Amino acid sequence: MHPTVEFNPPMLNGVSASKVFLQDSLDAPPTVFAYLCTQFAHIAADEWQARFAKGLVYDAQGHQLSTESPFQANSHCFYYRFLAHEVHVPFQHQILFENEHFMVIDKPHFLTMSPTGQYVQETLLVRLKKQTGNEHLTPIHRLDRETAGVVLISKYVESRGLYQQMFATRQVQKTYHAIAAYKADLEFPLITRLRMEKGQPFYTMQVVNGEANSETAIQLLEHNKEWAKYELKPHTGKQHQLRVHLNHLGIPIQNDPFYPRIAHKAEDDFSAPLSLLAQHIQFIDPITQKSMNFSSRLELTL
């Protein structure tokens, strides 16, 4: 009797397969299709039907499944994410540096890091996987869709944890540039320490009373009567930290769609990018122990 060989799904058009465990229960559904519809209720049933119809769902042995395929408890299945329509992001990334362990990428504004609800193909990660053929690529840290600049991408699972640990233990020095309102009564340099928590809507952050959990050093680089260019050095890495800190000081970042107020734009409106750039990153490589410094080729101007 031959041992069962587990299916290792290949990358498909830059997208790696997602693995789902088929959990046994007293009210287990009759089909895999029904199980997925229940477990991922935020995804419409007709979208799951389309994935099955396109042959994008497999069992643990690599057999394509249909909407009628029976549920097999305590097994697993694989599926590929796809969207029927995505808005093309007309900006390209640049590879600034690459070695056997990681890549340094200059990410443009408006390009989401990884597949989300609205974007799959139009993400930095999928573009890089298609470009390199490496399905193991994983962001070591993240930038908001609206933010441009330097980001590190891991190339291999074996060394990924070493680089992720650098960020977790704050061994990485990050420098950002921002164009934001000029306020003559603010004295620089200054350090802003605030307590940030989830806000409303859920994808925003807010400042609340309590012990500070975020810190940013801010320096004024240049200014005119209305706008200024600032250098920002975050000591912590809270979501939207730099945007919230500058807004709290009364100098919101130019073209920020969330702060101080929500201003939704059409998905294909690329006319006013957020004036925030991850300009520089510095760290000691945990493998070679060499000092690594990388700067964006993009630039913000007043």
PDB file of N, CA and C in Angstrom, residues 259-302:
ATOM      1  N   TYR A 259      -7.840  61.207   8.134  1.00  0.00           N
ATOM      2  CA  TYR A 259      -7.612  62.135   9.241  1.00  0.00           C
ATOM      3  C   TYR A 259      -7.387  63.540   8.692  1.00  0.00           C
ATOM      4  N   PRO A 260      -8.107  64.548   9.178  1.00  0.00           N
ATOM      5  CA  PRO A 260      -8.975  64.525  10.368  1.00  0.00           C
ATOM      6  C   PRO A 260     -10.386  63.991  10.126  1.00  0.00           C
ATOM      7  N   ARG A 261     -10.781  63.784   8.863  1.00  0.00           N
ATOM      8  CA  ARG A 261     -12.132  63.275   8.604  1.00  0.00           C
ATOM      9  C   ARG A 261     -12.081  62.296   7.434  1.00  0.00           C
ATOM     10  N   ILE A 262     -13.058  61.399   7.411  1.00  0.00           N
ATOM     11  CA  ILE A 262     -13.139  60.412   6.335  1.00  0.00           C
ATOM     12  C   ILE A 262     -13.558  61.105   5.045  1.00  0.00           C
ATOM     13  N   ALA A 263     -12.794  60.873   3.995  1.00  0.00           N
ATOM     14  CA  ALA A 263     -13.108  61.453   2.684  1.00  0.00           C
ATOM     15  C   ALA A 263     -12.854  60.382   1.628  1.00  0.00           C
ATOM     16  N   HIS A 264     -13.828  59.500   1.452  1.00  0.00           N
ATOM     17  CA  HIS A 264     -13.664  58.393   0.514  1.00  0.00           C
ATOM     18  C   HIS A 264     -13.532  58.898  -0.921  1.00  0.00           C
ATOM     19  N   LYS A 265     -12.670  58.214  -1.673  1.00  0.00           N
ATOM     20  CA  LYS A 265     -12.463  58.536  -3.080  1.00  0.00           C
ATOM     21  C   LYS A 265     -12.858  57.338  -3.927  1.00  0.00           C
ATOM     22  N   ALA A 266     -13.114  57.591  -5.192  1.00  0.00           N
ATOM     23  CA  ALA A 266     -13.371  56.491  -6.123  1.00  0.00           C
ATOM     24  C   ALA A 266     -12.127  55.612  -6.209  1.00  0.00           C
ATOM     25  N   GLU A 267     -12.340  54.306  -6.401  1.00  0.00           N
ATOM     26  CA  GLU A 267     -11.219  53.369  -6.426  1.00  0.00           C
ATOM     27  C   GLU A 267     -10.198  53.701  -7.510  1.00  0.00           C
ATOM     28  N   ASP A 268     -10.653  54.298  -8.595  1.00  0.00           N
ATOM     29  CA  ASP A 268      -9.744  54.607  -9.698  1.00  0.00           C
ATOM     30  C   ASP A 268      -9.287  56.064  -9.690  1.00  0.00           C
ATOM     31  N   ASP A 269      -9.443  56.746  -8.558  1.00  0.00           N
ATOM     32  CA  ASP A 269      -8.980  58.129  -8.428  1.00  0.00           C
ATOM     33  C   ASP A 269      -7.585  58.121  -7.808  1.00  0.00           C
ATOM     34  N   PHE A 270      -6.586  58.345  -8.636  1.00  0.00           N
ATOM     35  CA  PHE A 270      -5.197  58.343  -8.179  1.00  0.00           C
ATOM     36  C   PHE A 270      -4.604  59.757  -8.208  1.00  0.00           C
ATOM     37  N   SER A 271      -5.467  60.754  -8.130  1.00  0.00           N
ATOM     38  CA  SER A 271      -5.045  62.136  -8.369  1.00  0.00           C
ATOM     39  C   SER A 271      -4.323  62.785  -7.197  1.00  0.00           C
ATOM     40  N   ALA A 272      -4.560  62.330  -5.977  1.00  0.00           N
ATOM     41  CA  ALA A 272      -4.000  63.026  -4.812  1.00  0.00           C
ATOM     42  C   ALA A 272      -3.461  62.020  -3.805  1.00  0.00           C
ATOM     43  N   PRO A 273      -2.255  61.502  -4.013  1.00  0.00           N
ATOM     44  CA  PRO A 273      -1.699  60.516  -3.082  1.00  0.00           C
ATOM     45  C   PRO A 273      -1.392  61.124  -1.715  1.00  0.00           C
ATOM     46  N   LEU A 274      -1.518  60.308  -0.695  1.00  0.00           N
ATOM     47  CA  LEU A 274      -1.134  60.709   0.648  1.00  0.00           C
ATOM     48  C   LEU A 274       0.341  61.100   0.648  1.00  0.00           C
ATOM     49  N   SER A 275       0.651  62.260   1.206  1.00  0.00           N
ATOM     50  CA  SER A 275       2.038  62.753   1.191  1.00  0.00           C
ATOM     51  C   SER A 275       2.832  62.166   2.352  1.00  0.00           C
ATOM     52  N   LEU A 276       2.973  60.849   2.329  1.00  0.00           N
ATOM     53  CA  LEU A 276       3.733  60.130   3.352  1.00  0.00           C
ATOM     54  C   LEU A 276       4.613  59.099   2.658  1.00  0.00           C
ATOM     55  N   LEU A 277       5.903  59.138   2.978  1.00  0.00           N
ATOM     56  CA  LEU A 277       6.889  58.297   2.311  1.00  0.00           C
ATOM     57  C   LEU A 277       7.786  57.616   3.333  1.00  0.00           C
ATOM     58  N   ALA A 278       7.868  56.286   3.259  1.00  0.00           N
ATOM     59  CA  ALA A 278       8.854  55.541   4.052  1.00  0.00           C
ATOM     60  C   ALA A 278      10.198  55.746   3.370  1.00  0.00           C
ATOM     61  N   GLN A 279      10.951  56.738   3.839  1.00  0.00           N
ATOM     62  CA  GLN A 279      12.102  57.233   3.092  1.00  0.00           C
ATOM     63  C   GLN A 279      13.370  56.413   3.304  1.00  0.00           C
ATOM     64  N   HIS A 280      13.545  55.871   4.521  1.00  0.00           N
ATOM     65  CA  HIS A 280      14.817  55.212   4.822  1.00  0.00           C
ATOM     66  C   HIS A 280      14.603  54.128   5.873  1.00  0.00           C
ATOM     67  N   ILE A 281      15.404  53.070   5.773  1.00  0.00           N
ATOM     68  CA  ILE A 281      15.362  52.005   6.769  1.00  0.00           C
ATOM     69  C   ILE A 281      16.792  51.539   7.033  1.00  0.00           C
ATOM     70  N   GLN A 282      17.088  51.262   8.299  1.00  0.00           N
ATOM     71  CA  GLN A 282      18.442  50.868   8.693  1.00  0.00           C
ATOM     72  C   GLN A 282      18.358  49.777   9.754  1.00  0.00           C
ATOM     73  N   PHE A 283      19.223  48.761   9.632  1.00  0.00           N
ATOM     74  CA  PHE A 283      19.245  47.680  10.613  1.00  0.00           C
ATOM     75  C   PHE A 283      20.539  46.895  10.474  1.00  0.00           C
ATOM     76  N   ILE A 284      20.842  46.111  11.497  1.00  0.00           N
ATOM     77  CA  ILE A 284      21.957  45.169  11.443  1.00  0.00           C
ATOM     78  C   ILE A 284      21.402  43.832  10.975  1.00  0.00           C
ATOM     79  N   ASP A 285      21.915  43.347   9.855  1.00  0.00           N
ATOM     80  CA  ASP A 285      21.419  42.086   9.315  1.00  0.00           C
ATOM     81  C   ASP A 285      21.669  40.974  10.335  1.00  0.00           C
ATOM     82  N   PRO A 286      20.619  40.255  10.757  1.00  0.00           N
ATOM     83  CA  PRO A 286      20.789  39.229  11.797  1.00  0.00           C
ATOM     84  C   PRO A 286      21.608  38.025  11.348  1.00  0.00           C
ATOM     85  N   ILE A 287      21.813  37.871  10.054  1.00  0.00           N
ATOM     86  CA  ILE A 287      22.592  36.739   9.550  1.00  0.00           C
ATOM     87  C   ILE A 287      24.044  37.132   9.302  1.00  0.00           C
ATOM     88  N   THR A 288      24.261  38.253   8.603  1.00  0.00           N
ATOM     89  CA  THR A 288      25.632  38.664   8.265  1.00  0.00           C
ATOM     90  C   THR A 288      26.241  39.599   9.297  1.00  0.00           C
ATOM     91  N   GLN A 289      25.387  40.197  10.167  1.00  0.00           N
ATOM     92  CA  GLN A 289      25.806  41.184  11.164  1.00  0.00           C
ATOM     93  C   GLN A 289      26.351  42.463  10.522  1.00  0.00           C
ATOM     94  N   LYS A 290      26.011  42.691   9.268  1.00  0.00           N
ATOM     95  CA  LYS A 290      26.418  43.911   8.582  1.00  0.00           C
ATOM     96  C   LYS A 290      25.329  44.975   8.708  1.00  0.00           C
ATOM     97  N   SER A 291      25.751  46.244   8.732  1.00  0.00           N
ATOM     98  CA  SER A 291      24.804  47.349   8.760  1.00  0.00           C
ATOM     99  C   SER A 291      24.181  47.511   7.377  1.00  0.00           C
ATOM    100  N   MET A 292      22.861  47.546   7.332  1.00  0.00           N
ATOM    101  CA  MET A 292      22.134  47.664   6.073  1.00  0.00           C
ATOM    102  C   MET A 292      21.354  48.978   6.073  1.00  0.00           C
ATOM    103  N   ASN A 293      21.482  49.735   4.990  1.00  0.00           N
ATOM    104  CA  ASN A 293      20.807  51.025   4.855  1.00  0.00           C
ATOM    105  C   ASN A 293      20.176  51.115   3.474  1.00  0.00           C
ATOM    106  N   PHE A 294      18.895  51.461   3.435  1.00  0.00           N
ATOM    107  CA  PHE A 294      18.200  51.560   2.159  1.00  0.00           C
ATOM    108  C   PHE A 294      17.324  52.805   2.143  1.00  0.00           C
ATOM    109  N   SER A 295      17.353  53.521   1.025  1.00  0.00           N
ATOM    110  CA  SER A 295      16.568  54.746   0.883  1.00  0.00           C
ATOM    111  C   SER A 295      15.679  54.664  -0.348  1.00  0.00           C
ATOM    112  N   SER A 296      14.507  55.251  -0.241  1.00  0.00           N
ATOM    113  CA  SER A 296      13.584  55.308  -1.364  1.00  0.00           C
ATOM    114  C   SER A 296      14.126  56.230  -2.448  1.00  0.00           C
ATOM    115  N   ARG A 297      13.808  55.902  -3.690  1.00  0.00           N
ATOM    116  CA  ARG A 297      14.153  56.779  -4.807  1.00  0.00           C
ATOM    117  C   ARG A 297      13.045  57.793  -5.079  1.00  0.00           C
ATOM    118  N   LEU A 298      11.950  57.650  -4.360  1.00  0.00           N
ATOM    119  CA  LEU A 298      10.855  58.606  -4.470  1.00  0.00           C
ATOM    120  C   LEU A 298      11.154  59.814  -3.587  1.00  0.00           C
ATOM    121  N   GLU A 299      10.466  60.905  -3.841  1.00  0.00           N
ATOM    122  CA  GLU A 299      10.716  62.113  -3.054  1.00  0.00           C
ATOM    123  C   GLU A 299       9.439  62.930  -2.947  1.00  0.00           C
ATOM    124  N   LEU A 300       9.234  63.509  -1.778  1.00  0.00           N
ATOM    125  CA  LEU A 300       8.117  64.421  -1.564  1.00  0.00           C
ATOM    126  C   LEU A 300       8.629  65.852  -1.639  1.00  0.00           C
ATOM    127  N   THR A 301       7.909  66.696  -2.345  1.00  0.00           N
ATOM    128  CA  THR A 301       8.318  68.098  -2.471  1.00  0.00           C
ATOM    129  C   THR A 301       7.163  69.014  -2.092  1.00  0.00           C
ATOM    130  N   LEU A 302       7.516  70.166  -1.565  1.00  0.00           N
ATOM    131  CA  LEU A 302       6.498  71.153  -1.196  1.00  0.00           C
ATOM    132  C   LEU A 302       5.849  71.736  -2.447  1.00  0.00           C
TER     133      LEU A 302
END
